[in-house]
Short mmCIF file of C-alpha atoms in Angstrom, two decimals:
data_model
loop_
_atom_site.label_atom_id
_atom_site.label_comp_id
_atom_site.label_asym_id
_atom_site.label_seq_id
_atom_site.Cartn_x
_atom_site.Cartn_y
_atom_site.Cartn_z
CA MET A 1 -59.45 -73.15 0.07
CA PRO A 2 -57.00 -73.64 2.90
CA THR A 3 -54.66 -76.53 2.56
CA ASP A 4 -54.38 -77.11 6.28
CA ASN A 5 -57.15 -79.53 7.31
CA SER A 6 -57.16 -78.14 10.82
CA THR A 7 -57.94 -74.55 9.80
CA MET A 8 -60.41 -72.68 7.68
CA THR A 9 -61.36 -69.04 7.19
CA PRO A 10 -64.39 -68.11 9.28
CA PRO A 11 -67.27 -67.12 6.98
CA GLU A 12 -67.92 -63.96 8.91
CA GLU A 13 -64.42 -62.73 8.02
CA ALA A 14 -64.81 -63.15 4.28
CA SER A 15 -65.82 -60.17 2.09
CA PRO A 16 -68.62 -60.53 -0.49
CA SER A 17 -65.99 -60.52 -3.24
CA GLY A 18 -64.29 -63.51 -1.78
CA GLY A 19 -61.29 -61.65 -0.38
CA LYS A 20 -60.41 -61.18 3.24
CA SER A 21 -62.28 -58.63 5.23
CA PRO A 22 -60.55 -55.41 6.21
CA GLY A 23 -57.94 -55.75 8.88
CA THR A 24 -57.12 -59.38 8.12
CA ALA A 25 -54.58 -58.92 5.37
CA GLY A 26 -51.22 -60.43 6.15
CA ARG A 27 -52.55 -62.44 9.11
CA PRO A 28 -52.79 -66.23 9.07
CA ALA A 29 -56.29 -67.68 8.97
CA LYS A 30 -57.59 -68.31 12.48
CA ALA A 31 -58.53 -71.87 13.32
CA ARG A 32 -62.30 -72.21 13.91
CA ARG A 33 -62.82 -74.18 17.04
CA LEU A 34 -65.93 -76.17 18.04
CA PRO A 35 -66.92 -77.71 21.34
CA ARG A 36 -66.60 -81.42 21.69
CA LEU A 37 -69.85 -83.18 20.75
CA LYS A 38 -71.71 -85.52 23.05
CA GLN A 39 -71.12 -89.18 22.29
CA ARG A 40 -73.93 -91.69 22.51
CA ARG A 41 -73.36 -93.77 25.62
CA LEU A 42 -75.81 -95.98 27.47
CA ALA A 43 -76.27 -95.17 31.15
CA VAL A 44 -77.97 -97.26 33.81
CA ASP A 45 -80.85 -94.76 33.96
CA ASP A 46 -81.46 -95.30 30.23
CA VAL A 47 -82.25 -98.98 30.75
CA ASN A 48 -85.83 -99.96 31.56
CA VAL A 49 -86.09 -102.42 34.44
CA VAL A 50 -89.32 -104.42 34.16
CA ASP A 51 -91.82 -103.87 36.95
CA LYS A 52 -92.86 -107.49 37.52
CA PRO A 53 -96.23 -106.80 39.22
CA MET A 54 -97.16 -104.45 36.40
CA LEU A 55 -96.01 -106.99 33.82
CA LYS A 56 -98.17 -109.71 35.38
CA LYS A 57 -101.19 -107.40 35.45
CA ALA A 58 -100.63 -106.32 31.86
CA LEU A 59 -100.09 -109.88 30.68
CA GLY A 60 -103.17 -111.15 32.51
CA GLY A 61 -105.42 -108.38 31.23
CA THR A 62 -104.20 -108.77 27.68
CA VAL A 63 -104.39 -112.57 27.60
CA VAL A 64 -107.88 -112.64 29.14
CA GLY A 65 -109.07 -110.18 26.53
CA ASN A 66 -107.35 -112.01 23.70
CA THR A 67 -108.89 -115.31 24.84
CA MET A 68 -112.30 -113.66 24.78
CA GLU A 69 -111.71 -112.27 21.30
CA TRP A 70 -110.82 -115.63 19.84
CA TYR A 71 -113.55 -117.46 21.70
CA ASP A 72 -115.95 -115.20 19.79
CA VAL A 73 -114.24 -115.94 16.47
CA GLY A 74 -113.96 -119.66 17.18
CA VAL A 75 -117.58 -120.23 18.20
CA PHE A 76 -118.77 -119.07 14.79
CA GLY A 77 -116.46 -121.55 13.06
CA TYR A 78 -117.71 -124.43 15.19
CA LEU A 79 -121.38 -123.58 14.49
CA ILE A 80 -121.11 -123.23 10.71
CA THR A 81 -122.78 -126.56 9.94
CA THR A 82 -125.49 -125.84 12.53
CA MET A 83 -126.28 -122.26 11.47
CA GLY A 84 -126.62 -123.03 7.75
CA PRO A 85 -130.24 -124.31 8.01
CA VAL A 86 -131.13 -121.37 10.29
CA PHE A 87 -130.36 -118.68 7.72
CA LEU A 88 -130.57 -120.55 4.39
CA PRO A 89 -132.98 -123.45 4.94
CA GLU A 90 -133.92 -123.72 1.25
CA ALA A 91 -130.32 -124.11 0.03
CA ASP A 92 -128.44 -127.40 -0.13
CA LYS A 93 -125.76 -128.29 2.42
CA THR A 94 -122.87 -127.23 0.21
CA ALA A 95 -124.38 -123.80 -0.45
CA GLN A 96 -125.10 -123.33 3.25
CA ASN A 97 -121.53 -124.16 4.22
CA LEU A 98 -120.05 -121.92 1.52
CA PHE A 99 -122.30 -119.03 2.63
CA LEU A 100 -121.25 -119.35 6.28
CA LEU A 101 -117.58 -119.82 5.35
CA GLY A 102 -117.88 -116.80 3.04
CA THR A 103 -119.46 -114.78 5.87
CA PHE A 104 -116.58 -115.78 8.11
CA ALA A 105 -114.13 -114.70 5.39
CA ALA A 106 -116.00 -111.40 4.88
CA THR A 107 -115.29 -110.37 8.46
CA PHE A 108 -111.60 -110.48 7.63
CA PHE A 109 -112.05 -107.89 4.91
CA ALA A 110 -113.23 -105.49 7.61
CA ARG A 111 -110.15 -106.21 9.68
CA PRO A 112 -107.72 -104.06 7.64
CA LEU A 113 -109.99 -101.05 8.20
CA GLY A 114 -109.99 -101.78 11.91
CA GLY A 115 -106.24 -102.35 11.84
CA ILE A 116 -105.60 -99.02 10.12
CA PHE A 117 -107.95 -97.05 12.38
CA PHE A 118 -107.06 -98.63 15.72
CA GLY A 119 -103.38 -98.83 14.81
CA TRP A 120 -103.24 -95.12 14.09
CA LEU A 121 -105.23 -94.37 17.24
CA GLY A 122 -103.05 -96.68 19.35
CA ASP A 123 -99.88 -94.89 18.22
CA LYS A 124 -101.52 -91.54 18.96
CA ILE A 125 -103.28 -91.92 22.33
CA GLY A 126 -101.88 -95.18 23.70
CA ARG A 127 -102.25 -98.96 23.52
CA GLN A 128 -104.30 -99.53 26.68
CA LYS A 129 -107.25 -97.29 25.78
CA VAL A 130 -107.57 -98.72 22.29
CA LEU A 131 -107.35 -102.33 23.48
CA ALA A 132 -110.20 -101.67 25.90
CA ALA A 133 -112.29 -100.18 23.09
CA THR A 134 -111.70 -103.12 20.72
CA LEU A 135 -112.74 -105.62 23.37
CA ILE A 136 -115.94 -103.72 24.21
CA LEU A 137 -116.90 -103.57 20.53
CA MET A 138 -116.07 -107.24 20.00
CA ALA A 139 -118.04 -108.51 23.00
CA ALA A 140 -121.06 -106.38 22.11
CA SER A 141 -121.16 -107.49 18.47
CA THR A 142 -120.80 -111.16 19.45
CA PHE A 143 -123.68 -110.82 21.92
CA VAL A 144 -125.83 -109.28 19.17
CA LEU A 145 -125.13 -112.31 16.94
CA GLY A 146 -127.13 -114.41 19.39
CA LEU A 147 -130.14 -112.13 18.95
CA ILE A 148 -130.41 -112.11 15.14
CA PRO A 149 -133.70 -113.57 13.86
CA GLY A 150 -133.45 -116.51 11.47
CA TYR A 151 -134.94 -117.09 8.02
CA ALA A 152 -138.23 -118.32 9.49
CA THR A 153 -138.79 -114.92 11.12
CA ILE A 154 -137.54 -112.27 8.67
CA GLY A 155 -136.45 -114.24 5.62
CA ILE A 156 -133.21 -113.40 3.85
CA TRP A 157 -132.74 -110.28 5.99
CA GLY A 158 -131.52 -112.52 8.79
CA ALA A 159 -128.56 -113.54 6.63
CA VAL A 160 -127.94 -109.88 5.74
CA MET A 161 -127.91 -108.89 9.41
CA LEU A 162 -125.54 -111.77 10.15
CA VAL A 163 -123.05 -110.48 7.59
CA LEU A 164 -123.30 -106.88 8.86
CA VAL A 165 -122.72 -107.83 12.49
CA LYS A 166 -119.78 -110.04 11.52
CA LEU A 167 -118.28 -107.08 9.67
CA VAL A 168 -118.47 -105.00 12.87
CA GLN A 169 -116.87 -107.90 14.73
CA GLY A 170 -114.09 -108.05 12.15
CA PHE A 171 -113.50 -104.30 12.42
CA SER A 172 -112.96 -104.56 16.18
CA THR A 173 -110.77 -107.64 15.87
CA GLY A 174 -108.56 -105.69 13.44
CA GLY A 175 -107.19 -103.69 16.34
CA GLU A 176 -106.90 -106.54 18.82
CA TYR A 177 -103.99 -108.79 17.88
CA ALA A 178 -101.76 -105.98 16.60
CA GLY A 179 -102.36 -104.01 19.78
CA ALA A 180 -102.00 -106.96 22.12
CA THR A 181 -98.69 -108.11 20.64
CA THR A 182 -97.37 -104.55 20.61
CA PHE A 183 -98.46 -104.01 24.20
CA VAL A 184 -96.93 -107.19 25.67
CA SER A 185 -93.75 -106.88 23.58
CA GLU A 186 -93.18 -103.38 24.96
CA TYR A 187 -93.74 -104.57 28.52
CA ALA A 188 -91.46 -107.63 28.43
CA SER A 189 -87.68 -107.65 28.85
CA ASP A 190 -85.55 -108.14 25.75
CA LYS A 191 -84.35 -111.60 26.81
CA ARG A 192 -87.84 -112.95 27.63
CA ARG A 193 -90.00 -111.23 25.03
CA GLY A 194 -90.63 -114.41 23.07
CA PHE A 195 -91.83 -116.25 26.16
CA PHE A 196 -94.24 -113.58 27.40
CA ALA A 197 -95.60 -112.65 23.97
CA SER A 198 -96.36 -116.31 23.26
CA PHE A 199 -98.96 -116.29 26.05
CA LEU A 200 -101.17 -114.23 23.75
CA ASP A 201 -101.43 -117.07 21.27
CA MET A 202 -101.81 -119.56 24.07
CA GLY A 203 -104.84 -117.53 25.12
CA SER A 204 -106.10 -117.46 21.54
CA TYR A 205 -106.13 -121.23 21.19
CA LEU A 206 -107.53 -121.70 24.67
CA GLY A 207 -110.33 -119.41 23.50
CA PHE A 208 -110.89 -121.65 20.51
CA ALA A 209 -110.88 -124.70 22.78
CA LEU A 210 -113.33 -123.03 25.19
CA GLY A 211 -115.66 -122.27 22.31
CA ALA A 212 -115.38 -125.83 20.99
CA ALA A 213 -116.06 -127.30 24.44
CA LEU A 214 -119.18 -125.19 24.98
CA VAL A 215 -120.55 -125.99 21.52
CA SER A 216 -119.85 -129.71 22.05
CA VAL A 217 -121.62 -129.77 25.43
CA LEU A 218 -124.65 -128.07 23.91
CA GLN A 219 -124.72 -130.45 20.96
CA LEU A 220 -124.56 -133.48 23.27
CA THR A 221 -127.18 -132.24 25.71
CA LEU A 222 -129.64 -130.51 23.35
CA GLY A 223 -129.32 -132.50 20.15
CA GLN A 224 -128.99 -131.17 16.60
CA GLY A 225 -132.68 -130.23 16.29
CA ALA A 226 -132.69 -127.98 19.35
CA MET A 227 -129.32 -126.55 18.37
CA GLU A 228 -130.68 -125.42 15.00
CA GLU A 229 -133.86 -124.09 16.59
CA TRP A 230 -132.39 -122.01 19.44
CA GLY A 231 -129.35 -123.66 21.04
CA TRP A 232 -126.87 -122.09 18.60
CA ARG A 233 -127.59 -118.69 20.20
CA ILE A 234 -126.27 -119.63 23.65
CA PRO A 235 -122.48 -119.47 22.91
CA PHE A 236 -122.92 -115.99 21.44
CA LEU A 237 -125.07 -114.73 24.31
CA VAL A 238 -122.51 -116.04 26.81
CA ALA A 239 -120.09 -113.51 25.28
CA GLY A 240 -121.94 -110.77 27.16
CA PRO A 241 -120.97 -111.71 30.74
CA LEU A 242 -117.61 -113.16 29.64
CA GLY A 243 -116.85 -109.93 27.83
CA ALA A 244 -117.73 -107.87 30.90
CA VAL A 245 -115.20 -109.80 32.98
CA ALA A 246 -112.51 -109.47 30.30
CA ILE A 247 -113.17 -105.73 29.94
CA TYR A 248 -112.81 -105.27 33.71
CA PHE A 249 -109.36 -106.87 33.66
CA ARG A 250 -108.27 -104.94 30.61
CA LEU A 251 -109.28 -101.58 32.08
CA LYS A 252 -107.01 -102.29 35.07
CA ILE A 253 -103.81 -102.50 33.05
CA GLU A 254 -101.52 -99.49 32.58
CA GLU A 255 -99.87 -98.08 29.49
CA SER A 256 -96.73 -99.87 28.28
CA PRO A 257 -93.51 -98.27 29.65
CA GLN A 258 -91.92 -97.99 26.21
CA PHE A 259 -94.84 -96.06 24.73
CA GLN A 260 -95.28 -94.04 27.92
CA ALA A 261 -91.70 -92.86 27.50
CA THR A 262 -92.62 -91.70 24.00
CA LEU A 263 -95.64 -89.82 25.35
CA ASP A 264 -93.56 -88.21 28.10
CA ALA A 265 -90.91 -87.07 25.64
CA ALA A 266 -93.57 -85.62 23.36
CA GLU A 267 -95.20 -83.79 26.27
CA LYS A 268 -91.90 -82.18 27.26
CA SER A 269 -91.45 -80.81 23.76
CA ASN A 270 -95.16 -79.94 23.36
CA GLN A 271 -95.44 -82.23 20.36
CA ASP A 272 -97.85 -84.92 19.29
CA ALA A 273 -96.60 -88.38 20.27
CA GLN A 274 -96.41 -89.28 16.60
CA SER A 275 -94.12 -86.39 15.74
CA GLN A 276 -91.08 -88.40 16.72
CA ASP A 277 -91.76 -90.50 13.62
CA ALA A 278 -93.26 -88.58 10.71
CA ALA A 279 -94.28 -91.84 9.06
CA ALA A 280 -96.79 -92.47 11.83
CA LYS A 281 -98.94 -89.47 10.93
CA ASN A 282 -101.05 -91.37 8.42
CA PRO A 283 -101.23 -94.90 6.95
CA VAL A 284 -100.00 -93.85 3.50
CA SER A 285 -96.75 -92.34 4.77
CA LEU A 286 -96.32 -95.29 7.14
CA VAL A 287 -96.57 -97.77 4.25
CA LYS A 288 -94.11 -95.71 2.19
CA ALA A 289 -91.60 -95.61 5.03
CA TYR A 290 -91.86 -99.24 6.11
CA TRP A 291 -93.06 -101.09 3.01
CA ARG A 292 -90.26 -103.68 3.22
CA GLN A 293 -91.16 -104.57 6.80
CA ILE A 294 -94.85 -104.66 5.92
CA VAL A 295 -94.33 -106.99 2.95
CA LEU A 296 -92.20 -109.29 5.08
CA ALA A 297 -94.81 -109.36 7.85
CA VAL A 298 -97.64 -110.00 5.38
CA ILE A 299 -95.90 -113.10 4.00
CA LEU A 300 -95.06 -114.50 7.43
CA VAL A 301 -98.58 -113.95 8.74
CA ALA A 302 -100.05 -115.54 5.62
CA ALA A 303 -97.97 -118.69 6.00
CA ALA A 304 -98.68 -119.08 9.71
CA ASN A 305 -102.37 -118.21 9.69
CA THR A 306 -103.24 -120.35 6.70
CA VAL A 307 -102.21 -123.38 8.75
CA GLY A 308 -103.72 -121.95 11.93
CA TYR A 309 -107.16 -121.26 10.49
CA ALA A 310 -107.14 -124.54 8.63
CA LEU A 311 -106.80 -126.26 12.02
CA THR A 312 -109.15 -124.17 14.13
CA THR A 313 -111.89 -123.03 11.77
CA TYR A 314 -111.91 -125.35 8.79
CA MET A 315 -111.28 -128.73 10.41
CA PRO A 316 -114.68 -129.08 12.15
CA THR A 317 -116.38 -128.41 8.81
CA TYR A 318 -113.99 -130.69 6.90
CA LEU A 319 -114.47 -133.60 9.30
CA THR A 320 -118.24 -133.21 9.15
CA THR A 321 -118.80 -132.64 5.43
CA SER A 322 -115.94 -134.65 3.91
CA LYS A 323 -115.07 -137.38 6.42
CA GLY A 324 -118.45 -138.47 7.66
CA TYR A 325 -118.19 -137.34 11.29
CA ASP A 326 -121.28 -135.87 12.90
CA GLU A 327 -121.22 -132.28 14.19
CA VAL A 328 -120.40 -133.39 17.75
CA HIS A 329 -117.35 -135.49 16.87
CA GLY A 330 -116.20 -132.98 14.26
CA THR A 331 -115.87 -130.46 17.08
CA LEU A 332 -114.82 -132.75 19.93
CA LEU A 333 -111.81 -134.17 18.08
CA THR A 334 -110.16 -130.76 17.82
CA ILE A 335 -110.38 -129.97 21.55
CA PRO A 336 -107.54 -132.19 22.91
CA VAL A 337 -105.28 -131.08 20.08
CA LEU A 338 -105.95 -127.41 20.82
CA LEU A 339 -105.37 -127.89 24.55
CA VAL A 340 -102.03 -129.67 24.09
CA MET A 341 -100.94 -127.09 21.52
CA SER A 342 -101.87 -124.23 23.87
CA ILE A 343 -99.68 -125.70 26.61
CA CYS A 344 -96.74 -126.09 24.21
CA ILE A 345 -96.90 -122.58 22.74
CA PRO A 346 -95.09 -120.86 25.67
CA LEU A 347 -92.38 -123.53 25.41
CA THR A 348 -91.66 -122.63 21.80
CA GLY A 349 -91.75 -118.96 22.80
CA ARG A 350 -89.08 -119.63 25.41
CA LEU A 351 -87.12 -121.65 22.87
CA SER A 352 -87.05 -118.63 20.53
CA ASP A 353 -85.49 -116.54 23.32
CA ARG A 354 -82.70 -119.09 23.57
CA ILE A 355 -81.93 -120.00 19.94
CA GLY A 356 -83.55 -117.12 18.04
CA ARG A 357 -86.84 -116.38 16.30
CA ARG A 358 -85.70 -117.41 12.83
CA PRO A 359 -84.76 -121.04 13.62
CA VAL A 360 -88.09 -121.57 15.39
CA LEU A 361 -90.06 -120.00 12.55
CA TRP A 362 -88.16 -122.12 10.05
CA THR A 363 -89.19 -125.17 12.04
CA GLY A 364 -92.81 -124.14 11.58
CA ALA A 365 -92.45 -123.58 7.82
CA ILE A 366 -90.47 -126.72 7.07
CA SER A 367 -92.64 -128.97 9.23
CA THR A 368 -95.74 -127.69 7.41
CA ILE A 369 -94.22 -128.67 4.09
CA VAL A 370 -93.14 -132.09 5.38
CA LEU A 371 -96.14 -133.02 7.54
CA SER A 372 -99.19 -131.70 5.64
CA LEU A 373 -99.55 -134.65 3.27
CA PRO A 374 -99.14 -137.31 5.98
CA ALA A 375 -101.60 -135.37 8.15
CA PHE A 376 -104.42 -135.39 5.60
CA MET A 377 -103.67 -138.98 4.63
CA LEU A 378 -104.08 -140.02 8.28
CA ILE A 379 -107.32 -138.05 8.57
CA GLY A 380 -108.49 -139.85 5.43
CA VAL A 381 -108.17 -143.23 7.17
CA GLY A 382 -111.36 -142.32 9.03
CA GLU A 383 -110.50 -143.76 12.44
CA ILE A 384 -110.54 -141.59 15.55
CA TRP A 385 -106.91 -142.39 16.40
CA SER A 386 -105.73 -141.55 12.89
CA THR A 387 -107.77 -138.34 12.81
CA LEU A 388 -106.30 -137.20 16.12
CA LEU A 389 -102.81 -137.99 14.89
CA GLY A 390 -103.43 -136.13 11.65
CA LEU A 391 -104.72 -133.09 13.53
CA ALA A 392 -101.65 -133.24 15.78
CA LEU A 393 -99.37 -133.14 12.73
CA ILE A 394 -101.12 -129.98 11.57
CA ALA A 395 -100.93 -128.47 15.05
CA PHE A 396 -97.18 -129.10 15.33
CA PRO A 397 -96.07 -126.38 12.87
CA VAL A 398 -98.74 -124.00 14.16
CA THR A 399 -97.13 -124.23 17.60
CA PHE A 400 -93.79 -123.07 16.20
CA TYR A 401 -95.28 -120.48 13.89
CA VAL A 402 -97.74 -118.47 15.96
CA ALA A 403 -95.81 -118.38 19.23
CA ASN A 404 -93.02 -116.43 17.58
CA LEU A 405 -94.93 -114.09 15.31
CA ALA A 406 -96.12 -112.29 18.45
CA SER A 407 -92.54 -111.29 19.29
CA SER A 408 -91.03 -111.16 15.77
CA LEU A 409 -93.49 -108.83 14.06
CA PRO A 410 -93.46 -105.94 16.60
CA ALA A 411 -89.66 -105.88 16.29
CA LEU A 412 -90.01 -104.82 12.65
CA PHE A 413 -91.34 -101.34 13.51
CA PRO A 414 -90.21 -98.43 15.75
CA THR A 415 -92.18 -97.58 18.88
CA SER A 416 -94.05 -94.59 17.47
CA SER A 417 -95.29 -96.59 14.45
CA ARG A 418 -95.44 -100.10 15.88
CA TYR A 419 -99.18 -100.41 16.45
CA GLY A 420 -99.98 -98.86 13.07
CA GLY A 421 -97.45 -100.96 11.18
CA MET A 422 -98.64 -104.14 12.86
CA GLY A 423 -102.29 -103.22 12.28
CA ILE A 424 -101.78 -102.80 8.55
CA ALA A 425 -99.46 -105.76 7.92
CA TYR A 426 -101.18 -108.33 10.12
CA ASN A 427 -104.76 -107.55 9.16
CA PHE A 428 -104.24 -107.23 5.43
CA SER A 429 -102.44 -110.56 5.44
CA VAL A 430 -105.09 -112.29 7.55
CA ALA A 431 -107.84 -110.82 5.36
CA ILE A 432 -106.29 -112.05 2.13
CA PHE A 433 -104.85 -115.37 3.26
CA GLY A 434 -105.81 -116.37 6.82
CA GLY A 435 -109.53 -115.74 7.10
CA THR A 436 -110.15 -116.90 3.55
CA ALA A 437 -108.21 -120.14 4.06
CA PRO A 438 -111.29 -122.23 5.04
CA PHE A 439 -113.26 -120.89 2.06
CA ILE A 440 -110.39 -121.38 -0.39
CA ILE A 441 -109.60 -124.87 0.87
CA GLU A 442 -113.25 -125.94 0.71
CA SER A 443 -113.59 -124.53 -2.80
CA LEU A 444 -110.42 -126.25 -4.00
CA LEU A 445 -111.64 -129.48 -2.48
CA LYS A 446 -114.99 -129.30 -4.27
CA LEU A 447 -113.44 -128.32 -7.60
CA SER A 448 -110.73 -130.99 -7.59
CA ASN A 449 -112.48 -133.80 -5.71
CA ASN A 450 -109.05 -134.47 -4.22
CA ASP A 451 -108.99 -134.92 -0.45
CA LEU A 452 -105.29 -133.99 -0.37
CA MET A 453 -105.82 -130.57 -1.96
CA PRO A 454 -105.83 -128.81 1.46
CA ALA A 455 -102.37 -130.23 2.13
CA PHE A 456 -100.98 -128.87 -1.13
CA TYR A 457 -102.36 -125.42 -0.33
CA LEU A 458 -100.73 -125.38 3.11
CA MET A 459 -97.44 -126.57 1.65
CA ALA A 460 -97.42 -123.82 -0.98
CA THR A 461 -98.02 -120.99 1.50
CA SER A 462 -95.32 -122.26 3.87
CA ALA A 463 -92.81 -122.61 1.05
CA VAL A 464 -93.18 -118.87 0.39
CA GLY A 465 -93.05 -118.22 4.13
CA ALA A 466 -89.74 -120.07 4.43
CA VAL A 467 -88.21 -117.68 1.90
CA ALA A 468 -89.46 -114.67 3.87
CA ILE A 469 -87.89 -115.97 7.08
CA PHE A 470 -84.52 -115.85 5.33
CA PHE A 471 -84.86 -112.05 5.04
CA LEU A 472 -86.15 -111.59 8.59
CA ARG A 473 -83.75 -109.82 10.92
CA GLU A 474 -83.08 -111.74 14.12
CA SER A 475 -84.60 -109.86 17.05
CA ALA A 476 -84.22 -112.25 19.99
CA GLY A 477 -82.48 -110.60 22.95
CA ARG A 478 -82.35 -107.20 21.26
CA PRO A 479 -84.15 -103.96 22.18
CA LEU A 480 -87.17 -103.07 20.10
CA PRO A 481 -86.43 -100.40 17.44
CA GLY A 482 -87.00 -96.94 18.84
CA SER A 483 -86.89 -98.20 22.43
CA MET A 484 -84.23 -98.33 25.10
CA PRO A 485 -83.06 -101.75 26.38
CA SER A 486 -85.36 -103.57 28.80
CA VAL A 487 -84.10 -105.99 31.45
CA ASP A 488 -85.53 -107.95 34.38
CA THR A 489 -83.33 -106.65 37.24
CA ALA A 490 -81.22 -103.65 38.20
CA GLN A 491 -78.14 -105.88 38.27
CA GLU A 492 -78.77 -106.82 34.63
CA ALA A 493 -79.01 -103.11 33.79
CA ARG A 494 -75.59 -102.43 35.34
CA GLU A 495 -74.06 -105.41 33.55
CA LEU A 496 -75.57 -104.31 30.24
CA VAL A 497 -74.12 -100.80 30.58
CA ALA A 498 -70.70 -102.14 31.61
CA GLY A 499 -70.52 -104.42 28.57
CA GLN A 500 -72.19 -102.18 26.00
CA ASP A 501 -69.06 -101.87 23.84
CA ASP A 502 -68.83 -105.63 23.31
CA ASN A 503 -72.54 -106.50 23.16
CA PRO A 504 -73.59 -107.51 19.60
CA ASP A 505 -77.28 -107.12 20.52
CA LEU A 506 -76.94 -103.39 21.19
CA ASP A 507 -77.03 -100.76 18.45
CA LEU A 508 -76.83 -97.35 20.09
CA ASN A 509 -77.73 -95.64 16.82
CA GLU A 510 -81.22 -97.19 16.97
CA MET A 511 -81.98 -95.95 20.48
CA PRO A 512 -83.96 -92.78 21.23
CA PHE A 513 -81.31 -90.83 23.12
CA ASP A 514 -82.13 -87.29 24.18
CA GLU A 515 -80.84 -85.11 21.32
CA THR A 516 -81.45 -81.78 23.10
CA PHE A 517 -77.92 -81.67 24.55
CA GLU A 518 -76.40 -78.20 24.35
CA PRO A 519 -72.61 -78.29 24.79
CA PRO A 520 -71.01 -75.70 27.06
CA THR A 521 -68.96 -72.95 25.48
CA PRO A 522 -65.15 -72.82 25.67
CA ALA A 523 -65.50 -69.92 28.07
CA GLU A 524 -66.85 -72.37 30.62
CA GLY A 525 -63.61 -74.26 30.54
CA VAL A 526 -64.48 -76.95 28.00
CA PRO A 527 -61.62 -77.67 25.60
CA ALA A 528 -62.28 -76.71 22.00
CA VAL A 529 -61.23 -78.76 18.99
CA PRO A 530 -60.65 -77.77 15.37
CA ILE A 531 -63.64 -78.38 13.12
CA ALA A 532 -61.87 -81.06 11.13
CA ASP A 533 -61.32 -83.04 14.33
CA ALA A 534 -64.90 -82.78 15.57
CA LYS A 535 -66.80 -86.06 15.32
CA LEU A 536 -70.11 -85.21 13.71
#
């Protein structure tokens, strides 16, 4: 071994016995010299400048579709007490409600399959195509719900068909939210990602409100008898033309620039788009590679969606069956709360861009723990004003929770595995905790005969969620993993490049620089350096 760190014997000059090759005896070992290696540096051309018209089109198409998706989901929740006698007329009211709530929960067990399939497909062929497919499947299955014969026509087979169609609906929904959040997050600039991604959840709750409004109008104009006979079908049949409009807008949007860059790079090297991340090739390897991120996302989604589904899906049933409100008021009382919450969601999204995702998410978790008991106590008073105030206290943490999951969760995964990782984490969590929340809460309520049991359940899930937020990496203002920085203007791009050495939000090691650089040889006039001095 040479003692001089700047020199070493070239391997081609060594004999098999370990001695020097012929002709080298008595000569000092020649220094092996390497070309200087390329250093990672951010250039202006590396920075993505958001195309604002394209962003608006993408945001509009995604939000319209997402609103349609959750209108379909919400309508079923608002019609649970009406549809019970249609499919199980011989059962008592409690059994009817538990069957419909169980059917609603069953759709969420199909969502992980949809999340795995559409997530893998979205990382392989693109977000836009898959999002169009999920919306077509969702609108079609919702329309079919309005055509299913009831018990009076085909007996118990009507209930069986209801469950099967809801499973198809759940499968399609499994690819929707994960794809929509991924899509918008990749379109938005780093400094405004929280604001733009929050519009997805604004659309979701507007969809719930739209469904509630339509059901309420029908209940007021037709009456409960006509609703049970045929009126319950109308909200589902409306999904046909509404879905056609939403599909039109979604087909007009273009692929996200971040994923398009991945596709372009793969095309240049004649590789599959997933080859840049081996973990994206199948769900098993993806889970092995990103299990920490997936566990973290599952806990956060569970905490947020337990409260969210308790408000949107369970509350109409709870107010009707436990608090003595009729079906009309049980639905109507949630509408103003949903509308106000929808308006506030973009504000909390913007707030997360300013102060960070973690403080805003902590606000959602802590406020759930603090406000759940007072909320259900106020609802228990039985007056309209107290019920509205109680619902508002439940909606408050939801506003802080959901608006920021849309921007926090995609930042856990690299570009080539983002849709797949989101599809697995989000849908498994919603299946186990979110979609089952109404069924679990109703069951706990019946078993305990304690009207405050729902509050304790919400508090417990948010306590675990608060712990998970502690381990969440702050992503506000930072590029998505596996993506280059994204800014709103060319001036911002120049400023970002000029200050890259002092910017704490930039980690050049996480960015997908072109690694095909071939350094020129010393013969071309490039200075050579000893191997020990080369920065590898």
